[in-house]
């Protein structure tokens, strides 16, 4: 018997499917012959193999491991004695890169069906696919609640099922500092909720990065400053601004103190470490929601403002800090992403900076227009704060977003690299993370992957409900869209 070969070469997936197969996200092109043949896939005979002439062969860990994962996913319920005649024709998957091959394997896994006798098969079809946007991200917040390693890894799995490719790790913030730094170990010793159990060790971080890589997912870490840093204070004495009540220190702290040279020595050492730990070219530097109240109360800061000629304009002080931070990170050979305030405040950023648009109290389309008009690349999150929930099918609002719907030239539109769904952690921990994320984040995933013309809500509903059932079959506790049932809904019990 000829093995079922899956070649890995060009940007084309040739597999099999009847008109009824529901794929999520929808491929760019899917065609079936009028009388599509059924191709049986007996588990005992089926195997993935590199085609002759493929640029990569056995030994490519990304593909070898993906072959194993997808075999297990597809044939999870296979009986050992499953035997049948098998098509001698291989199903072919061509991809330009191994990452494209991973996406093709996911599509293939969604095509496999079982007939009335429980036999596995795929319908004959042709699929050509590629993503509309290169940056399709998901933000997890591990500061407001600690998320155990296992929950992060499971999320990476489901991201790959959705063809999402960037994990934005908002790893620290005001409430806790779970990142174990080897340069400044006191940060997590004193800033984590629990320095033994609620931390990410160096080995945990490496595990996340490698697990993500094998699924074609980049990890972009965010160390947000100068605001959102209260948890840094206990482990880094002198870093935060001391707030005053009248003439006396009030005993509370504000953002990072931007006026001391020691601040920049600290920031340099910390970001040196971060640059070496996280291999992605980009680091997310935050820069959002800086509260000026504490800076305004501090006499040393007032004196510095005067000396620098900043007047009463505290955005200038913020920019003074951010500017130096950006220079430090540039000198480490890294690119950066920042939240939109950094752009709004007129900080000079490198031309390759990515501006992350998040505010939804101002029209985000206008911000997208402004950012791209200034020549910067834009990343959209404003309409995709999935931590916000409401009664009913709120995935539809996320789905109906059109990232390029703003006034601007086609050159401006080309600067939109994609978007990120955000799951902020105020009300989310490991107990409700998965059902709140899935399948809702799938709406964002399809918007960022599929053709802009794929926007029919009824069609999306049917496919997403089907995909959600597939997630349950794969052991993911994804919540229902509406009334109904799945064949495998009790898999986790
Ligand atoms: C297996 O497939 C071949 C070619 O399609 C066919 O000639 C043969 O009869 C099949 N055998 C069985 C047992 O179905
Ligand atoms: C294969 O095609 C048939 C006929 O159109 C359809 O009923 C069936 O659902 C398809 N199966 C899969 C797994 O797509
Ligand atoms: C801080 O650094 C600046 C520039 O490197 C230098 O001019 C200044 O004297 C330093 N201040 C202190 C207090 O060391
Ligand atoms: C976009 O720029 C215009 C012109 O500078 C400005 O008036 C408007 O407030 C900006 N929009 C946003 C959302 O910042
Ligand atoms: C998206 O779909 C439209 C309409 O079918 C088509 O004209 C366009 O070429 C497609 N875009 C891409 C990138 O395939």
XYZ file of C-alpha atoms and ligand atoms in Angstrom:
563
model
C 0.000 0.000 0.000
C 1.233 3.457 -0.842
C 1.545 5.726 2.134
C -0.499 8.889 2.234
C 2.202 11.437 1.590
C 2.047 15.000 2.728
C 4.620 16.929 0.777
C 5.814 20.253 2.025
C 6.695 22.764 -0.653
C 4.475 25.558 -1.885
C 1.629 27.664 -0.647
C -1.068 25.267 -1.615
C -3.001 22.623 0.165
C -4.513 19.842 -1.840
C -6.638 17.733 0.359
C -10.140 16.551 0.429
C -13.576 17.785 1.396
C -17.204 17.805 0.307
C -19.247 20.950 0.109
C -20.414 20.428 3.666
C -17.099 20.492 5.504
C -16.963 23.388 7.928
C -13.528 24.897 8.286
C -12.466 27.532 10.791
C -11.045 29.959 9.840
C -12.399 29.818 6.303
C -9.710 29.166 3.670
C -9.093 31.639 0.862
C -10.192 29.112 -1.738
C -11.911 25.755 -1.471
C -13.080 23.733 -4.495
C -14.606 20.287 -4.869
C -15.325 18.386 -8.066
C -19.068 17.817 -8.750
C -18.844 14.168 -7.740
C -16.240 14.342 -5.031
C -14.678 10.983 -4.247
C -14.402 9.761 -0.705
C -10.910 8.933 0.314
C -10.777 6.462 3.202
C -8.191 7.026 5.922
C -7.718 3.797 7.821
C -5.753 4.806 10.924
C -3.534 1.743 10.837
C -2.350 2.512 7.308
C -2.393 6.276 7.316
C 0.842 8.096 7.699
C 2.275 11.542 7.152
C 5.456 11.578 5.090
C 7.745 14.056 3.413
C 7.342 13.948 -0.358
C 10.325 13.380 -2.595
C 11.890 16.713 -3.447
C 10.687 18.441 -0.298
C 13.171 20.987 1.034
C 12.801 19.610 4.536
C 12.662 15.960 5.453
C 12.578 13.789 8.543
C 14.442 15.458 11.376
C 12.604 18.765 11.108
C 11.260 18.881 14.671
C 8.499 21.344 13.822
C 6.971 18.958 11.275
C 7.854 15.630 12.879
C 6.135 16.691 16.093
C 3.198 18.198 14.210
C 2.714 14.880 12.357
C 2.455 13.106 15.700
C 0.103 15.685 17.211
C -2.239 15.689 14.250
C -2.266 11.921 13.970
C -3.349 11.775 17.606
C -5.944 14.545 17.151
C -7.470 13.043 14.021
C -7.632 9.447 15.187
C -8.311 10.083 18.878
C -11.210 7.638 18.851
C -9.739 5.073 16.443
C -10.269 1.409 17.157
C -7.090 -0.656 16.885
C -8.626 -3.052 14.316
C -9.722 -0.356 11.825
C -8.736 -1.762 8.430
C -10.005 -0.950 4.979
C -8.903 -0.395 1.436
C -6.922 2.751 1.102
C -6.553 5.113 -1.814
C -3.185 4.687 -3.469
C -3.127 8.383 -4.303
C -1.389 10.520 -1.751
C -3.073 13.626 -0.417
C -0.666 16.434 -1.097
C 0.127 19.445 0.948
C 2.436 22.041 -0.542
C 3.735 24.896 1.572
C 6.411 27.558 1.149
C 7.510 27.239 4.754
C 7.184 24.763 7.584
C 4.893 27.283 9.279
C 2.573 27.184 6.293
C 2.683 23.392 6.443
C 1.543 23.545 10.079
C -1.487 25.614 9.054
C -2.198 23.117 6.286
C -2.062 20.208 8.717
C -4.604 21.962 10.906
C -6.909 22.453 7.918
C -6.465 18.817 6.953
C -7.368 17.703 10.475
C -10.618 19.663 10.225
C -11.499 17.935 6.952
C -11.512 14.432 8.313
C -14.939 12.946 8.871
C -16.334 9.565 9.888
C -18.986 7.702 7.980
C -22.004 5.828 9.369
C -19.733 2.863 10.174
C -17.264 5.008 12.044
C -14.699 4.827 9.245
C -12.448 7.825 8.783
C -12.402 9.557 5.400
C -11.941 12.855 3.606
C -13.876 14.121 0.595
C -11.860 15.019 -2.455
C -11.214 18.747 -2.746
C -8.659 21.445 -3.357
C -7.759 24.220 -0.962
C -5.490 27.204 -1.489
C -4.854 29.174 1.633
C -2.821 31.989 3.142
C -3.442 34.542 5.890
C -4.834 37.986 5.174
C -2.762 39.585 7.981
C 0.656 38.449 9.220
C 0.103 39.324 12.909
C -2.771 37.368 14.476
C -2.333 37.593 18.201
C -3.789 36.791 21.558
C -2.893 38.636 24.756
C -2.942 36.854 28.094
C -2.507 38.784 31.338
C -0.619 36.800 33.984
C -0.316 39.592 36.534
C -3.886 40.222 37.675
C -4.271 36.490 38.095
C -1.508 33.966 37.794
C -2.143 31.434 35.047
C -0.488 28.047 35.557
C 1.941 26.924 32.868
C -0.451 24.196 31.750
C -3.194 26.751 31.029
C -0.811 28.784 28.884
C 0.285 25.707 26.950
C -3.308 24.616 26.385
C -4.091 28.108 25.123
C -1.191 27.844 22.657
C -2.688 24.592 21.340
C -6.044 26.229 20.736
C -4.379 29.268 19.175
C -2.791 26.928 16.638
C -6.206 25.333 15.924
C -7.379 28.883 15.108
C -4.236 29.722 13.062
C -3.313 32.494 15.504
C 0.437 33.070 15.447
C 1.460 35.579 18.135
C 1.219 35.052 21.879
C 1.427 38.487 23.509
C 2.444 37.714 27.073
C 1.430 40.601 29.341
C 3.500 38.967 31.995
C 3.761 41.596 34.772
C 1.672 44.577 35.886
C 0.591 46.402 39.072
C -0.881 43.444 40.983
C 1.960 40.921 40.682
C 5.369 40.220 39.173
C 5.464 36.487 38.387
C 8.480 36.637 36.020
C 11.553 35.200 37.758
C 14.428 37.466 36.748
C 17.964 36.197 37.172
C 19.325 39.745 37.167
C 16.852 40.991 39.775
C 15.513 37.943 41.651
C 13.939 40.167 44.309
C 11.356 41.387 41.794
C 9.397 38.118 41.878
C 10.478 37.184 45.426
C 8.734 40.302 46.642
C 6.376 41.043 43.788
C 4.751 37.693 42.959
C 1.505 36.678 44.669
C 3.496 33.715 45.957
C 7.212 33.516 45.140
C 7.234 29.707 45.209
C 4.030 28.761 43.428
C 2.954 31.833 41.436
C 6.057 32.449 39.328
C 7.369 31.609 35.876
C 10.852 30.178 36.260
C 13.439 30.482 33.495
C 12.589 26.918 32.544
C 8.834 27.689 32.414
C 9.514 30.607 30.090
C 11.678 28.428 27.829
C 8.939 25.796 27.810
C 6.373 28.355 26.666
C 8.656 29.727 23.941
C 9.529 26.283 22.545
C 5.978 24.925 22.799
C 4.774 28.004 20.926
C 7.522 27.726 18.278
C 6.611 24.142 17.504
C 3.080 25.389 16.787
C 4.186 28.299 14.644
C 3.524 30.899 17.335
C 5.826 33.789 18.251
C 6.024 34.897 21.878
C 6.154 38.652 22.429
C 6.681 39.577 26.064
C 5.327 42.822 27.452
C 7.062 44.604 30.308
C 4.827 47.651 30.582
C 6.408 50.829 32.008
C 6.496 53.505 33.416
C 2.924 52.950 34.692
C 1.498 49.551 35.638
C 4.613 48.776 37.696
C 3.459 48.826 41.353
C 4.468 45.182 41.860
C 8.042 46.070 40.855
C 8.438 48.419 43.831
C 9.184 46.066 46.744
C 11.918 44.239 44.823
C 13.511 47.374 43.332
C 13.901 50.021 46.020
C 14.115 53.564 44.645
C 12.624 52.647 41.269
C 9.090 53.930 41.783
C 8.054 57.515 42.463
C 7.290 58.257 46.080
C 3.925 60.051 46.270
C 3.462 62.999 48.609
C 0.545 64.258 50.628
C 1.362 67.944 51.093
C 4.963 68.165 52.305
C 5.319 64.566 53.414
C 5.630 61.250 51.633
C 2.244 59.530 51.762
C 3.696 56.035 51.902
C 2.289 55.137 48.495
C 4.045 54.812 45.145
C 3.346 55.860 41.586
C 4.910 55.118 38.183
C 8.634 54.518 37.681
C 10.613 57.594 38.706
C 11.934 59.017 35.435
C 14.335 61.573 36.918
C 17.112 59.385 38.363
C 20.016 57.930 36.407
C 19.769 54.791 38.530
C 16.346 54.195 36.964
C 17.939 53.887 33.533
C 20.719 51.645 34.821
C 18.029 49.336 36.190
C 15.973 49.462 33.011
C 19.060 48.719 30.887
C 19.988 45.640 32.915
C 16.440 44.316 33.019
C 15.844 44.745 29.294
C 19.237 43.232 28.553
C 17.970 40.111 30.262
C 14.553 40.249 28.562
C 16.187 40.651 25.142
C 18.232 37.536 25.649
C 15.413 35.444 27.131
C 12.747 36.216 24.496
C 14.093 35.536 21.004
C 11.428 37.459 19.082
C 12.684 40.648 17.452
C 9.897 42.614 19.146
C 9.405 43.456 22.794
C 6.179 45.130 23.885
C 7.101 48.137 26.010
C 3.609 49.168 27.090
C 3.570 52.894 27.821
C -0.186 53.108 28.464
C -2.299 54.779 31.132
C 0.366 56.679 33.024
C -1.282 58.355 36.000
C 0.377 61.737 36.641
C -1.130 62.347 40.114
C 1.840 60.941 41.995
C 4.432 62.664 39.798
C 2.595 65.958 40.407
C 2.824 65.499 44.172
C 6.568 64.834 44.322
C 8.778 67.913 44.971
C 11.871 66.422 43.286
C 9.851 65.751 40.167
C 8.433 69.283 40.250
C 11.987 70.656 40.427
C 13.036 68.419 37.520
C 10.055 69.551 35.419
C 11.143 73.135 35.993
C 14.779 72.433 35.193
C 13.811 70.680 31.951
C 11.375 73.432 30.933
C 8.448 70.975 30.719
C 6.046 73.490 32.343
C 2.949 71.636 33.579
C 2.977 69.139 30.736
C 3.529 65.733 32.275
C 3.249 63.981 28.929
C 6.652 65.594 28.286
C 8.061 63.877 31.355
C 6.500 60.610 30.255
C 8.015 61.079 26.799
C 11.392 61.856 28.373
C 11.293 58.444 30.044
C 9.888 56.542 27.060
C 12.418 58.121 24.711
C 15.304 56.872 26.833
C 13.699 53.456 27.209
C 13.247 53.145 23.455
C 16.881 54.132 22.889
C 18.012 51.507 25.397
C 15.933 48.768 23.773
C 17.085 49.804 20.275
C 20.686 49.617 21.398
C 20.007 46.014 22.437
C 19.145 45.223 18.819
C 15.421 44.803 19.418
C 12.347 46.304 17.836
C 9.457 47.451 19.932
C 5.705 47.594 20.087
C 3.993 50.234 22.229
C 0.427 51.063 23.214
C -1.062 54.004 21.342
C -0.416 56.680 23.997
C 3.269 56.683 23.104
C 2.297 57.756 19.576
C -0.470 60.085 20.801
C 2.032 61.899 23.017
C 4.376 62.510 20.118
C 7.295 60.444 21.380
C 9.884 59.970 18.664
C 9.877 56.273 17.787
C 11.881 54.190 15.330
C 10.318 53.865 11.866
C 9.756 50.122 12.401
C 7.778 50.639 15.620
C 4.409 48.928 15.874
C 1.674 51.059 17.431
C -0.917 49.020 19.290
C -4.364 50.629 19.089
C -6.488 49.773 22.114
C -8.616 52.708 23.267
C -12.310 52.356 22.633
C -13.502 55.604 24.196
C -12.206 57.373 21.065
C -12.914 56.195 17.524
C -10.278 53.568 16.881
C -10.661 53.893 13.121
C -9.484 57.487 13.416
C -6.474 56.351 15.444
C -5.663 53.697 12.829
C -5.796 56.439 10.195
C -3.549 58.736 12.241
C -0.977 56.057 13.044
C -0.671 54.827 9.471
C -0.686 58.363 8.077
C 2.382 59.018 10.194
C 3.931 55.984 8.498
C 3.885 53.555 11.419
C 2.623 50.025 11.409
C -0.615 49.543 13.305
C -1.977 46.631 15.284
C -5.648 46.603 16.256
C -7.061 45.486 19.610
C -9.624 48.184 20.519
C -12.722 46.210 19.437
C -11.320 42.893 20.638
C -11.192 43.094 24.440
C -12.682 39.649 24.952
C -12.412 39.911 28.740
C -15.548 42.102 28.355
C -18.617 39.893 28.130
C -22.296 40.491 27.625
C -25.413 38.334 27.418
C -25.960 36.803 24.002
C -23.736 36.196 21.015
C -21.108 38.842 21.580
C -18.649 37.059 19.278
C -20.616 38.635 16.437
C -19.462 42.174 17.228
C -15.840 41.007 17.217
C -16.480 39.168 13.959
C -18.025 42.148 12.187
C -15.017 44.403 12.734
C -13.208 45.410 9.543
C -9.624 46.431 10.455
C -9.111 48.411 7.240
C -12.297 50.444 7.521
C -10.737 53.853 8.049
C -9.980 56.860 5.880
C -6.612 56.419 4.233
C -4.628 55.466 1.166
C -3.879 51.901 0.163
C -0.333 52.549 1.339
C -1.784 53.295 4.785
C -3.880 50.129 4.708
C -0.731 48.144 3.943
C 0.686 49.313 7.273
C -1.981 47.425 9.227
C -0.196 44.220 10.167
C -3.120 42.617 11.962
C -4.566 42.564 15.424
C -4.781 40.877 18.783
C -7.612 39.577 20.895
C -7.009 40.600 24.507
C -7.960 38.664 27.627
C -7.228 40.990 30.530
C -7.158 39.236 33.849
C -9.116 41.291 36.395
C -11.973 38.780 36.389
C -10.263 35.860 34.683
C -8.138 33.096 36.133
C -7.619 29.453 35.277
C -11.228 28.602 36.189
C -12.840 30.660 33.442
C -10.018 31.415 30.985
C -10.790 28.719 28.432
C -14.572 29.117 28.107
C -14.240 32.894 27.962
C -11.589 32.687 25.253
C -13.051 29.990 23.032
C -14.680 30.027 20.660
C -15.012 33.847 20.975
C -11.361 34.495 20.060
C -12.047 32.397 16.982
C -14.108 35.311 15.645
C -10.988 37.480 15.722
C -8.898 34.655 14.264
C -11.134 34.331 11.215
C -11.317 38.098 10.733
C -7.511 38.208 10.620
C -7.035 35.082 8.493
C -9.845 34.944 5.942
C -10.699 37.146 2.981
C -12.379 40.447 3.979
C -15.463 39.302 2.054
C -15.994 36.373 4.442
C -18.467 38.081 6.791
C -21.775 36.274 6.546
C -22.954 35.816 10.135
C -25.263 32.858 9.457
C -22.537 30.966 7.652
C -20.005 31.874 10.339
C -22.414 30.734 13.038
C -22.767 27.281 11.516
C -19.035 26.835 11.025
C -18.085 28.288 14.422
C -20.638 26.142 16.254
C -19.206 23.135 14.411
C -15.639 24.162 15.210
C -16.592 24.603 18.856
C -17.831 21.011 18.861
C -14.494 19.983 17.366
C -12.757 21.872 20.198
C -14.789 19.865 22.719
C -13.783 16.674 20.927
C -10.180 17.814 21.335
C -10.721 18.291 25.069
C -11.038 22.102 25.123
C -13.811 23.384 27.382
C -15.070 25.959 24.873
C -18.427 27.563 25.695
C -21.529 27.173 23.503
C -22.625 29.874 21.055
C -26.313 29.168 21.543
C -28.747 26.273 22.087
C -27.841 22.892 20.652
C -25.576 19.966 21.375
C -22.322 18.340 20.284
C -21.624 14.637 19.741
C -18.606 14.771 22.012
C -19.646 17.333 24.591
C -18.895 15.192 27.612
C -15.348 14.378 26.562
C -13.859 16.179 29.522
C -15.943 14.278 32.066
C -9.499 -1.938 -3.006
O -9.347 -0.925 -3.984
C -8.997 -1.415 -5.269
C -8.730 -0.232 -6.191
O -9.646 0.815 -5.964
C -10.132 -2.330 -5.766
O -9.801 -2.872 -7.033
C -10.353 -3.460 -4.770
O -11.445 -4.238 -5.137
C -10.599 -2.902 -3.366
N -10.655 -3.980 -2.388
C -11.575 -4.049 -1.439
C -11.471 -5.212 -0.501
O -12.464 -3.233 -1.307
C -18.455 14.683 2.275
O -19.393 15.000 1.272
C -20.695 14.555 1.554
C -21.549 14.802 0.322
O -21.565 16.130 -0.012
C -21.216 15.266 2.776
O -22.502 14.847 3.103
C -20.280 15.011 3.934
O -20.684 15.743 5.068
C -18.867 15.346 3.573
N -18.003 14.933 4.664
C -17.078 15.689 5.212
C -16.258 15.113 6.323
O -16.853 16.823 4.840
C 22.956 61.562 35.060
O 23.377 61.327 33.755
C 23.579 62.501 32.993
C 23.836 62.099 31.554
O 24.588 60.917 31.482
C 24.721 63.301 33.621
O 24.906 64.492 32.904
C 24.324 63.638 35.060
O 25.394 64.262 35.707
C 23.970 62.387 35.838
N 23.417 62.762 37.136
C 23.829 62.217 38.249
C 23.170 62.706 39.488
O 24.665 61.330 38.293
C -6.196 62.088 14.717
O -5.512 63.232 14.293
C -6.337 64.396 14.216
C -5.513 65.485 13.575
O -4.305 65.644 14.267
C -6.805 64.746 15.617
O -7.630 65.885 15.596
C -7.595 63.559 16.183
O -7.953 63.814 17.525
C -6.749 62.301 16.134
N -7.590 61.176 16.511
C -7.343 60.400 17.559
C -8.291 59.275 17.816
O -6.382 60.576 18.299
C -11.014 38.153 -1.687
O -12.232 37.853 -2.312
C -12.561 38.719 -3.387
C -13.959 38.365 -3.846
O -14.101 36.987 -4.010
C -11.513 38.557 -4.476
O -11.786 39.461 -5.530
C -10.138 38.865 -3.897
O -9.147 38.621 -4.862
C -9.867 38.020 -2.676
N -8.635 38.417 -2.066
C -7.591 37.618 -2.003
C -6.378 38.197 -1.347
O -7.614 36.478 -2.411
